[in-house]
Structure formats: C-alpha cells, structure tokens
mmCIF file with all atom_site columns, C-alpha atoms in Angstrom:
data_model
loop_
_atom_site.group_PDB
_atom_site.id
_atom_site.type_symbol
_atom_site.label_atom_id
_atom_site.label_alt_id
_atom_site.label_comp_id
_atom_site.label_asym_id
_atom_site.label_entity_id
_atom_site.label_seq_id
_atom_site.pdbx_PDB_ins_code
_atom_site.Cartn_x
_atom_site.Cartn_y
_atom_site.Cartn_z
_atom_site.occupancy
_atom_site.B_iso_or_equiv
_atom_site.pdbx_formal_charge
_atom_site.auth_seq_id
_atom_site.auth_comp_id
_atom_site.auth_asym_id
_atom_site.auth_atom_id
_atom_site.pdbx_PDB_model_num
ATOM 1   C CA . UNK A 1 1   ? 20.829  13.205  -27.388 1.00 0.00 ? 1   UNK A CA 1
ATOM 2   C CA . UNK A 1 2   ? 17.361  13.967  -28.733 1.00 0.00 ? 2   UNK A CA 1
ATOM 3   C CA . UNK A 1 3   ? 16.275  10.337  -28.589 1.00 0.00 ? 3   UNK A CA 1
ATOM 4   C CA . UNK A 1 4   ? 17.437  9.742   -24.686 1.00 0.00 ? 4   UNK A CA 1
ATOM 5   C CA . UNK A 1 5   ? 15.328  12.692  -24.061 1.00 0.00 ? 5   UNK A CA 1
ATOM 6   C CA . UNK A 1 6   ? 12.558  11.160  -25.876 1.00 0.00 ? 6   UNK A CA 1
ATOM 7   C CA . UNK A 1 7   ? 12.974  7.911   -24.180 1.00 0.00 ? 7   UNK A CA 1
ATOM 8   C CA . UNK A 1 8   ? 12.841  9.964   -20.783 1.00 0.00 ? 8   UNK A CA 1
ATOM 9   C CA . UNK A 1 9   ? 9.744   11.704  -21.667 1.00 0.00 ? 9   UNK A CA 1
ATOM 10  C CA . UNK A 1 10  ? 7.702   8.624   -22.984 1.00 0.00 ? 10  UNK A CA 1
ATOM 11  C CA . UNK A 1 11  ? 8.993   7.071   -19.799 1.00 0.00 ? 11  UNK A CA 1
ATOM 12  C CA . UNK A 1 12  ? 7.719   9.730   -17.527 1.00 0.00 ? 12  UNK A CA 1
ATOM 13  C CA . UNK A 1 13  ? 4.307   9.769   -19.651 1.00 0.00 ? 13  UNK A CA 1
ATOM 14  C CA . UNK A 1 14  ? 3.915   6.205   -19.109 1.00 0.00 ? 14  UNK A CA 1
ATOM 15  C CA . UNK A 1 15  ? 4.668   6.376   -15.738 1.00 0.00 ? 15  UNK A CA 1
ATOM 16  C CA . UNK A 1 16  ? 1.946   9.388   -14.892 1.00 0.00 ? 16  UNK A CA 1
ATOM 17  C CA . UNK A 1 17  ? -0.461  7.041   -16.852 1.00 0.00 ? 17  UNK A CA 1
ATOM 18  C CA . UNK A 1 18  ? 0.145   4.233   -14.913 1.00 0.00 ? 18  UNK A CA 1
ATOM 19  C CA . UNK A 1 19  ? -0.425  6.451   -11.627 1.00 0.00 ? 19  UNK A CA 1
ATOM 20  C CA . UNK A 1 20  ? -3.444  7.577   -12.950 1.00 0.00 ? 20  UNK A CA 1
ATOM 21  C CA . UNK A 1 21  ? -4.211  4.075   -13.642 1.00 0.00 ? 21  UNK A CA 1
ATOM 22  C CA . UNK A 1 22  ? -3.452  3.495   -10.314 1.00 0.00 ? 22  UNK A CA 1
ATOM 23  C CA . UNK A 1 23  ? -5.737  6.042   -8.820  1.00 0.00 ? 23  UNK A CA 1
ATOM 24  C CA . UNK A 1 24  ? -8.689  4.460   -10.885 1.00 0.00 ? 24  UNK A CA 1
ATOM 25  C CA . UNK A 1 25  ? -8.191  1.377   -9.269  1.00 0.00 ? 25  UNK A CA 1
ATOM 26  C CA . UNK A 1 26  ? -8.458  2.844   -6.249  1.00 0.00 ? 26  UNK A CA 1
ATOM 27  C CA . UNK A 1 27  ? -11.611 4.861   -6.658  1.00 0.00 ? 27  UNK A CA 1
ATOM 28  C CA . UNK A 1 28  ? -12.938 1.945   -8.329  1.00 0.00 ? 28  UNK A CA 1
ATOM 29  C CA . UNK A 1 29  ? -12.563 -0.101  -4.970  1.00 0.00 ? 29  UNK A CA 1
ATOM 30  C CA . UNK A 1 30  ? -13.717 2.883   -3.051  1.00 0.00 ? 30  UNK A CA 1
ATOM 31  C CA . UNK A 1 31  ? -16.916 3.269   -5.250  1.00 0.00 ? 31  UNK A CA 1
ATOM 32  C CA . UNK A 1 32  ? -17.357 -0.719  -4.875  1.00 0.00 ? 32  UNK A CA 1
ATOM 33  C CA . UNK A 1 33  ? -16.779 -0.173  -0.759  1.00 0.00 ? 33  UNK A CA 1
ATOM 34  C CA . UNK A 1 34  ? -19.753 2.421   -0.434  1.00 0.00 ? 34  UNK A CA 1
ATOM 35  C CA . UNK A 1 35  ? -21.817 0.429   -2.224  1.00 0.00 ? 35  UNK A CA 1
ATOM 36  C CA . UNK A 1 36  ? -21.458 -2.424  0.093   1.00 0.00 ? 36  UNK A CA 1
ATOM 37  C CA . UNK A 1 37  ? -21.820 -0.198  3.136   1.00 0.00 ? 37  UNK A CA 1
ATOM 38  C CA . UNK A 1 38  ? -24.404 1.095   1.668   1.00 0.00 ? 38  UNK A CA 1
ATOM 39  C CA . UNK A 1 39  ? -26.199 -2.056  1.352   1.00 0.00 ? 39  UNK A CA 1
ATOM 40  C CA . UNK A 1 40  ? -25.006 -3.455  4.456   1.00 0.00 ? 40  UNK A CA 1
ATOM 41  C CA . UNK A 1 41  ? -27.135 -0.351  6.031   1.00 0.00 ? 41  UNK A CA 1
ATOM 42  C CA . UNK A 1 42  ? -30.173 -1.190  3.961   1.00 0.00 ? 42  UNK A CA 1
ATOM 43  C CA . UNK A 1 43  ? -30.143 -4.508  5.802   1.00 0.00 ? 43  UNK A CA 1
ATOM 44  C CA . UNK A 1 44  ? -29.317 -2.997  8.849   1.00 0.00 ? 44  UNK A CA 1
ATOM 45  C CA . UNK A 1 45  ? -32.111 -0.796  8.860   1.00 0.00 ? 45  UNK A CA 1
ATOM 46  C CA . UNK A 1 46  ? -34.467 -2.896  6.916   1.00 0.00 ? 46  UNK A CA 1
ATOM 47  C CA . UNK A 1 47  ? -37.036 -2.087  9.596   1.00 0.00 ? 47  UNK A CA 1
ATOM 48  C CA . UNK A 1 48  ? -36.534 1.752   9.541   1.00 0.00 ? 48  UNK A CA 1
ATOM 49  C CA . UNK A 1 49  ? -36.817 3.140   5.817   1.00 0.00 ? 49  UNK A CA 1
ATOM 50  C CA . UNK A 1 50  ? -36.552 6.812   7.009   1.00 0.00 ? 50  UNK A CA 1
ATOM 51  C CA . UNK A 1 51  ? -32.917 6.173   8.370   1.00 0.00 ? 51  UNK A CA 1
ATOM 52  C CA . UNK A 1 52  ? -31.425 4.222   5.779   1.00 0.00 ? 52  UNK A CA 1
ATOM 53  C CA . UNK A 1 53  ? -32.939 6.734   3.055   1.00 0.00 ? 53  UNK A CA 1
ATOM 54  C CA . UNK A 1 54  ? -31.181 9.416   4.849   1.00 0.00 ? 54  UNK A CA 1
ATOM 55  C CA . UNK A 1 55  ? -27.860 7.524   4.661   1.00 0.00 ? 55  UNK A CA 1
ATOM 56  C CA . UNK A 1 56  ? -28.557 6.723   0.842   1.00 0.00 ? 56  UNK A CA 1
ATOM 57  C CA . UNK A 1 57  ? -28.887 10.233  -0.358  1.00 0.00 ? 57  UNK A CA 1
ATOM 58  C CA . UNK A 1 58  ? -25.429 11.095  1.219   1.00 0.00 ? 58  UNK A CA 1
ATOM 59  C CA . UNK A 1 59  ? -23.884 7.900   -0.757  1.00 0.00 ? 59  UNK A CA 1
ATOM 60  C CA . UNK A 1 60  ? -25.495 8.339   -3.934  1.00 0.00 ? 60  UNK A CA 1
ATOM 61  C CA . UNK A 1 61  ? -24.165 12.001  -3.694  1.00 0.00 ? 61  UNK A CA 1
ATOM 62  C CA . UNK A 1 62  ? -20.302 10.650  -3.127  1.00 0.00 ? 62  UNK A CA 1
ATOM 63  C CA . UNK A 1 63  ? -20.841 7.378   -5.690  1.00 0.00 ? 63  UNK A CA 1
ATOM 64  C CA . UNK A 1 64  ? -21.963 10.034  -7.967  1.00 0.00 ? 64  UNK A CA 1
ATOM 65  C CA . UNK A 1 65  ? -18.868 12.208  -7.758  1.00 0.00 ? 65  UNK A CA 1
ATOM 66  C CA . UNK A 1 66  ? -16.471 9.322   -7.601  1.00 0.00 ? 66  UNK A CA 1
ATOM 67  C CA . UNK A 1 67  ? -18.286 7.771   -10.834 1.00 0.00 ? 67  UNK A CA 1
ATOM 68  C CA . UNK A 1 68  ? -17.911 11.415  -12.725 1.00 0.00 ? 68  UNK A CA 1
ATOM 69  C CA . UNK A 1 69  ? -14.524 11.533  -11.679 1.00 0.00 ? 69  UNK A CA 1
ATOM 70  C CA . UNK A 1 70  ? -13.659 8.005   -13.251 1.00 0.00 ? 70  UNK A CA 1
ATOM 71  C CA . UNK A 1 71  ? -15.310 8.366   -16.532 1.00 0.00 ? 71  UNK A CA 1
ATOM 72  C CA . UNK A 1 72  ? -12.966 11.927  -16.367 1.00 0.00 ? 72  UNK A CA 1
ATOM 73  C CA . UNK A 1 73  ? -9.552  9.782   -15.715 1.00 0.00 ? 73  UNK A CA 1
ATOM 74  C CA . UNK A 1 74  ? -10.469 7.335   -18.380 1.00 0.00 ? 74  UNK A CA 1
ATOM 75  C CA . UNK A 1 75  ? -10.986 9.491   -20.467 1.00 0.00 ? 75  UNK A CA 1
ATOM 76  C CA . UNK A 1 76  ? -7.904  11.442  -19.999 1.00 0.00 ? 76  UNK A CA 1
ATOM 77  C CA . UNK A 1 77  ? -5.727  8.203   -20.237 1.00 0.00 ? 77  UNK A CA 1
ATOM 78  C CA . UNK A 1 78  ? -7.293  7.583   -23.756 1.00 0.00 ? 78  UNK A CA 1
ATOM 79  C CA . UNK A 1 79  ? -6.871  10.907  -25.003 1.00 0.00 ? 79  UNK A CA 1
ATOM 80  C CA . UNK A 1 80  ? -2.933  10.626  -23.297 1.00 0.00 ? 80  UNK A CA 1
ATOM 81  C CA . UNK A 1 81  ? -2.815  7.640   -25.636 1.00 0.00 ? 81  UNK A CA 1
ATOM 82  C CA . UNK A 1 82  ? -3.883  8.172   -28.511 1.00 0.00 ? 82  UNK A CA 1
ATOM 83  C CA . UNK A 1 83  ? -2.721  11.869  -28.399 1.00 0.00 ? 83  UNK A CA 1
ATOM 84  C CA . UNK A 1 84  ? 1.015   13.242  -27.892 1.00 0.00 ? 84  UNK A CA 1
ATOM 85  C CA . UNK A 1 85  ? -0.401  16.922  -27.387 1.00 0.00 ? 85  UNK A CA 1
ATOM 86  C CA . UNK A 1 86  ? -2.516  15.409  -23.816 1.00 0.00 ? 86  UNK A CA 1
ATOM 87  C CA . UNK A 1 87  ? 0.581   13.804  -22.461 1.00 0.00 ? 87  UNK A CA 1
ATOM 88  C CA . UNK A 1 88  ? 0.706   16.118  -19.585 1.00 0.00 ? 88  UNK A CA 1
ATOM 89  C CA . UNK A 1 89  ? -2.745  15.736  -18.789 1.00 0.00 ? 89  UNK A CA 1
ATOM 90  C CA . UNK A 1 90  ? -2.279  12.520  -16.324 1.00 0.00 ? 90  UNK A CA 1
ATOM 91  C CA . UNK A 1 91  ? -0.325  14.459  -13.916 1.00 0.00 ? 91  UNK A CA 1
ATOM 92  C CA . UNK A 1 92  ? -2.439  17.259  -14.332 1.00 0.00 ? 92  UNK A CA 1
ATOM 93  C CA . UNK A 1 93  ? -5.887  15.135  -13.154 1.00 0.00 ? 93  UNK A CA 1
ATOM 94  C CA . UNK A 1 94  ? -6.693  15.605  -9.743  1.00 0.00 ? 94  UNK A CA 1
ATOM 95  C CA . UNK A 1 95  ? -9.602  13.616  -7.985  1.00 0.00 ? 95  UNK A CA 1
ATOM 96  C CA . UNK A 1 96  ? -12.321 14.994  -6.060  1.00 0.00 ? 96  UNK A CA 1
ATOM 97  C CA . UNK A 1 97  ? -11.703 15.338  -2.296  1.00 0.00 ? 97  UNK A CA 1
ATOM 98  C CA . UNK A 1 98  ? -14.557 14.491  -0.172  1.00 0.00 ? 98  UNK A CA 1
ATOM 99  C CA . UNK A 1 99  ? -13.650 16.410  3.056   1.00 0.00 ? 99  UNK A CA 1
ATOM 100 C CA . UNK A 1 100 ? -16.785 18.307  2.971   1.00 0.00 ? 100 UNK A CA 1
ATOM 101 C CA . UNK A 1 101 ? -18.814 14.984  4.394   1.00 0.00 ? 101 UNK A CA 1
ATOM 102 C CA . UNK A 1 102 ? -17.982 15.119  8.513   1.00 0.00 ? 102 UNK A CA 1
ATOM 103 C CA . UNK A 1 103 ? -17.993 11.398  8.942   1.00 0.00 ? 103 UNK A CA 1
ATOM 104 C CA . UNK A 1 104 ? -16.186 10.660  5.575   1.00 0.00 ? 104 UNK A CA 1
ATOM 105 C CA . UNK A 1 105 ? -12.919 9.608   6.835   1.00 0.00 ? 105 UNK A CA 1
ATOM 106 C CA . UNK A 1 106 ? -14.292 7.006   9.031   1.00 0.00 ? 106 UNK A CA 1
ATOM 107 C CA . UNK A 1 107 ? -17.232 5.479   5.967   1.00 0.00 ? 107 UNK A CA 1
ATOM 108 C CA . UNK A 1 108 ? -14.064 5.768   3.706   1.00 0.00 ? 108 UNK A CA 1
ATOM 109 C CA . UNK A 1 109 ? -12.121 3.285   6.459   1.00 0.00 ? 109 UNK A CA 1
ATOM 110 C CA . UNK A 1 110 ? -14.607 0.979   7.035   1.00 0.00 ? 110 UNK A CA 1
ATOM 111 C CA . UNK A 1 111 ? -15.311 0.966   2.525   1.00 0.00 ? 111 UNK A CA 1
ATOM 112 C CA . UNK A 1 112 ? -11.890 -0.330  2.567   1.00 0.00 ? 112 UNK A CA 1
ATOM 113 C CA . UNK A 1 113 ? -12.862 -2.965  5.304   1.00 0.00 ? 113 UNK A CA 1
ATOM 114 C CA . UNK A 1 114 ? -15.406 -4.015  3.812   1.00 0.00 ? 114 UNK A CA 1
ATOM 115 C CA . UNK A 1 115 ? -13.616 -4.287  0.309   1.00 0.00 ? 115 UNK A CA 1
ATOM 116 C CA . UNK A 1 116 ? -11.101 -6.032  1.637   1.00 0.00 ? 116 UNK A CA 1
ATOM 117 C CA . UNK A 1 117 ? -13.506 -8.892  3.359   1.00 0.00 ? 117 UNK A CA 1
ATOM 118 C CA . UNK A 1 118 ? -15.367 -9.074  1.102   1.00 0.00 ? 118 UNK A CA 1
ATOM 119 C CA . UNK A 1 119 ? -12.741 -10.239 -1.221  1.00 0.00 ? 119 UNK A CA 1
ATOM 120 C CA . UNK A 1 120 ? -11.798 -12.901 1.604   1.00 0.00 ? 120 UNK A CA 1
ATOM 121 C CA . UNK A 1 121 ? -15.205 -14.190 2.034   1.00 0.00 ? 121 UNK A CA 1
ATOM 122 C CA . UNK A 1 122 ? -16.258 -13.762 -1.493  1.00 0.00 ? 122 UNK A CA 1
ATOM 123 C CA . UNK A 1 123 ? -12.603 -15.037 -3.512  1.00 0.00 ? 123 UNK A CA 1
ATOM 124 C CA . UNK A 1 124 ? -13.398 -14.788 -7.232  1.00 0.00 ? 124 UNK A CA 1
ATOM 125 C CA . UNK A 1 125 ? -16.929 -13.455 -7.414  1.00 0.00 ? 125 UNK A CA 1
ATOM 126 C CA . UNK A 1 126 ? -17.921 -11.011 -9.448  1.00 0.00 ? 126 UNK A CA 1
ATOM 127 C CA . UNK A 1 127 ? -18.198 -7.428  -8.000  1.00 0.00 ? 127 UNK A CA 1
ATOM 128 C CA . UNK A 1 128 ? -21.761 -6.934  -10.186 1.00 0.00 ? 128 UNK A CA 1
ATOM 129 C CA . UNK A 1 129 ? -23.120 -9.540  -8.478  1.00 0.00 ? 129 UNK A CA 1
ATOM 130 C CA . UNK A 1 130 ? -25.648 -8.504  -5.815  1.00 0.00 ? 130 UNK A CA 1
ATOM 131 C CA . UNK A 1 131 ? -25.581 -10.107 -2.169  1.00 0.00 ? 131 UNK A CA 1
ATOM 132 C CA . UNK A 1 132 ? -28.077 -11.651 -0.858  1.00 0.00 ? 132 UNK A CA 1
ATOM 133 C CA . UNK A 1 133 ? -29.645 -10.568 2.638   1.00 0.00 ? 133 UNK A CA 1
ATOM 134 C CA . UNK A 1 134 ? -27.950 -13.179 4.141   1.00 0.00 ? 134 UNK A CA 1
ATOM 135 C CA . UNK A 1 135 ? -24.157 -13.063 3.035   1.00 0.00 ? 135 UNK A CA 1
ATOM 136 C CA . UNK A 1 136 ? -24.998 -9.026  3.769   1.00 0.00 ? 136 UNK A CA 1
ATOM 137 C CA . UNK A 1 137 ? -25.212 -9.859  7.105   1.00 0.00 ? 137 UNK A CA 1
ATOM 138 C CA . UNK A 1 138 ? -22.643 -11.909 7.330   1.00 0.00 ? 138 UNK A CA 1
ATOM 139 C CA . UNK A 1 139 ? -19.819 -9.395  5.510   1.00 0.00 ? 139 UNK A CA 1
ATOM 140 C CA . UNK A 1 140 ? -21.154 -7.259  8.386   1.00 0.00 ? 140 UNK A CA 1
ATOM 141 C CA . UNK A 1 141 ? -19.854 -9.290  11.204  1.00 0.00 ? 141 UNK A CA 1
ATOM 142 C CA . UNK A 1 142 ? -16.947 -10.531 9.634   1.00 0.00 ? 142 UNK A CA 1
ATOM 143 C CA . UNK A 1 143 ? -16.102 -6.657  8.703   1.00 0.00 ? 143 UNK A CA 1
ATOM 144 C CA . UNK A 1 144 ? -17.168 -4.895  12.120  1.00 0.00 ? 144 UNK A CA 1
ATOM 145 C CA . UNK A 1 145 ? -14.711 -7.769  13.261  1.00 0.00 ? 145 UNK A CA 1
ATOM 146 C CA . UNK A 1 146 ? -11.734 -6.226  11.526  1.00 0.00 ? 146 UNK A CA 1
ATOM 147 C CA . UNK A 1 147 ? -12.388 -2.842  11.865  1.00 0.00 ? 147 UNK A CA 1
ATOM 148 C CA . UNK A 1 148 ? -12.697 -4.013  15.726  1.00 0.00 ? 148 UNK A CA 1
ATOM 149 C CA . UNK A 1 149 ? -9.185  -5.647  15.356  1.00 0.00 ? 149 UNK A CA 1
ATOM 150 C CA . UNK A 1 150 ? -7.632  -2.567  13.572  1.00 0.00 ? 150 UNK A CA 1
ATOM 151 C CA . UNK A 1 151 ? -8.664  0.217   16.352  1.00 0.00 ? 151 UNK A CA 1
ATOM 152 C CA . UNK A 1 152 ? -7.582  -2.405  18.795  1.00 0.00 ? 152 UNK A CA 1
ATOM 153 C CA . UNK A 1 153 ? -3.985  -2.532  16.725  1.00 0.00 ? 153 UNK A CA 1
ATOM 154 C CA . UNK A 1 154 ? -3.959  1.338   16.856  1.00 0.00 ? 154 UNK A CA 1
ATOM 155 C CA . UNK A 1 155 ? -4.548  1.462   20.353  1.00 0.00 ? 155 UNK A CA 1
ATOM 156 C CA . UNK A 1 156 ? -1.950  -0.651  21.311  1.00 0.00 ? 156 UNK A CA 1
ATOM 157 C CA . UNK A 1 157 ? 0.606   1.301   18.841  1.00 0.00 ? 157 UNK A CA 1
ATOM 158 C CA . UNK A 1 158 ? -0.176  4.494   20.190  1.00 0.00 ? 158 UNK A CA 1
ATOM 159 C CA . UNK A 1 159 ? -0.325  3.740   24.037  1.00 0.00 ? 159 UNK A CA 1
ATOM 160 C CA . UNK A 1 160 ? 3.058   1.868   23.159  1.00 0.00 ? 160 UNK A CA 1
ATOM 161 C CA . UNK A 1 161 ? 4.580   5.244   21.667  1.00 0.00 ? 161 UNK A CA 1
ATOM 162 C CA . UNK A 1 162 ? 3.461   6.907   24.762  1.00 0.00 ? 162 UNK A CA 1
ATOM 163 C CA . UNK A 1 163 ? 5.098   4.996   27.249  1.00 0.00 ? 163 UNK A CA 1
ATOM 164 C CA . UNK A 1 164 ? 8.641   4.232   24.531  1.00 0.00 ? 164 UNK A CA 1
#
C-alpha cells in the first residue's frame, strides 16, 4: 500500500511541476508580447519621445514583475527537484496579478496577438533577435488586423446570443 501511495504522490508532484512549467511558458510569452508592443509603440511614436517614454515606464514596471516572478518559479521547480521536503511548493507558487494597471487586460490581449503573429510572420526566428523598423511595422498591421478580426468574431457571438 505504501508504494501506490508513493506512486500517487510523485505523480501529483510531477504533475504541479509540470503546471508550473506550464505557467512559465506562459509568462514567458507574455513577457516576449510586451516587449513587442512595446517596441511596436517606439516605432509608432518615433516622432513623439515624450509619449512613448510614458508608455515604457509602465512596461518596464510589468516586464520587471513578470521577470522576478519567473526567476521565482524556476527556482522553485529546481528546488521541487532536487528536494523532496519543497514538493509542495509548485502548487503553492502563485504569480503576480497585474489588475492594478487600468488598461492591462486589453495590452495583455493584444501581447498575445502580437505573440501569436509574430510567430506566423516570423516561423523559426529567434525571440532575442531584435526587429528591424521595418518588419515592426509590418507585425503592426498584420496584428491590428487580427485583433480587428477577433472583436469582429466577438461581436457577432454576442449579438448572436442576444437574439438565440
């Protein structure tokens, strides 16, 4: 009996880690989305500094956080590891929310978007590398484009569920 409930345990620790795991990912793409809008609004607003250092200070605040609360997850999932006393700890990690930004719902959408084409556009290049002013632009259209297509797909759905 005592190794079945061994088994179980090391199955649910494994599974917590891989959530965790999971979550990284997700940050990670997050992280990688504000960066992109955040350069896609440093070419926007090439041509007015002021504005797009405004908009920087907010992101570098958030990429901050998110970074800090990566590092923390690793970290956890190591110790969880290499340690049978932390095993809990995975479950126990909880990310940072962000609901304290007003527009941060809506940046957090159109991250996605832009991870998302940029992947499309961009199949097999390497996240570190930097865009240049040009492809910026063009991730832009191609990602205004979808977001465009989504609301459009929402609309539809919910004026269908009012008249249904």
């Amino acid at each position: 009996m005592g190794s079945m409930t061994t088994r179980g345990s090391r199955q649910r620790s494994a599974r917590k880690a891989e959530r965790l795991s999971r979550m990284i990912e997700l940050y990670e793409n997050l992280l990688f989305g504000l960066t992109l809008f955040s350069d896609c609004m440093a070419a926007y607003y090439q041509d007015q500094p002021n504005i797009f250092t405004l908009n920087e200070n907010t992101f570098q605040d958030i990429k901050r956080r998110i970074n800090t609360a990566i590092a923390h997850a690793r970290e956890v999932l190591q110790k969880a590891g290499a340690d049978g006393a932390t095993k809990a700890e995975p479950a126990r990690f909880e990310f940072p929310s962000f609901t304290d930004h007003p527009l941060i719902d809506r940046i957090m959408e159109q991250a996605q978007i832009l991870v998302g084409t940029f992947e499309r556009m961009f199949p097999g290049r390497s996240r570190s590398d930097r865009l240049s002013h040009g492809e910026l632009v063009s991730l832009m259209v191609e990602a205004m484009e979808q977001f465009e297509l989504l609301k459009t797909a929402e609309r539809i759905s919910n004026f269908t569920k009012e008249i249904n």
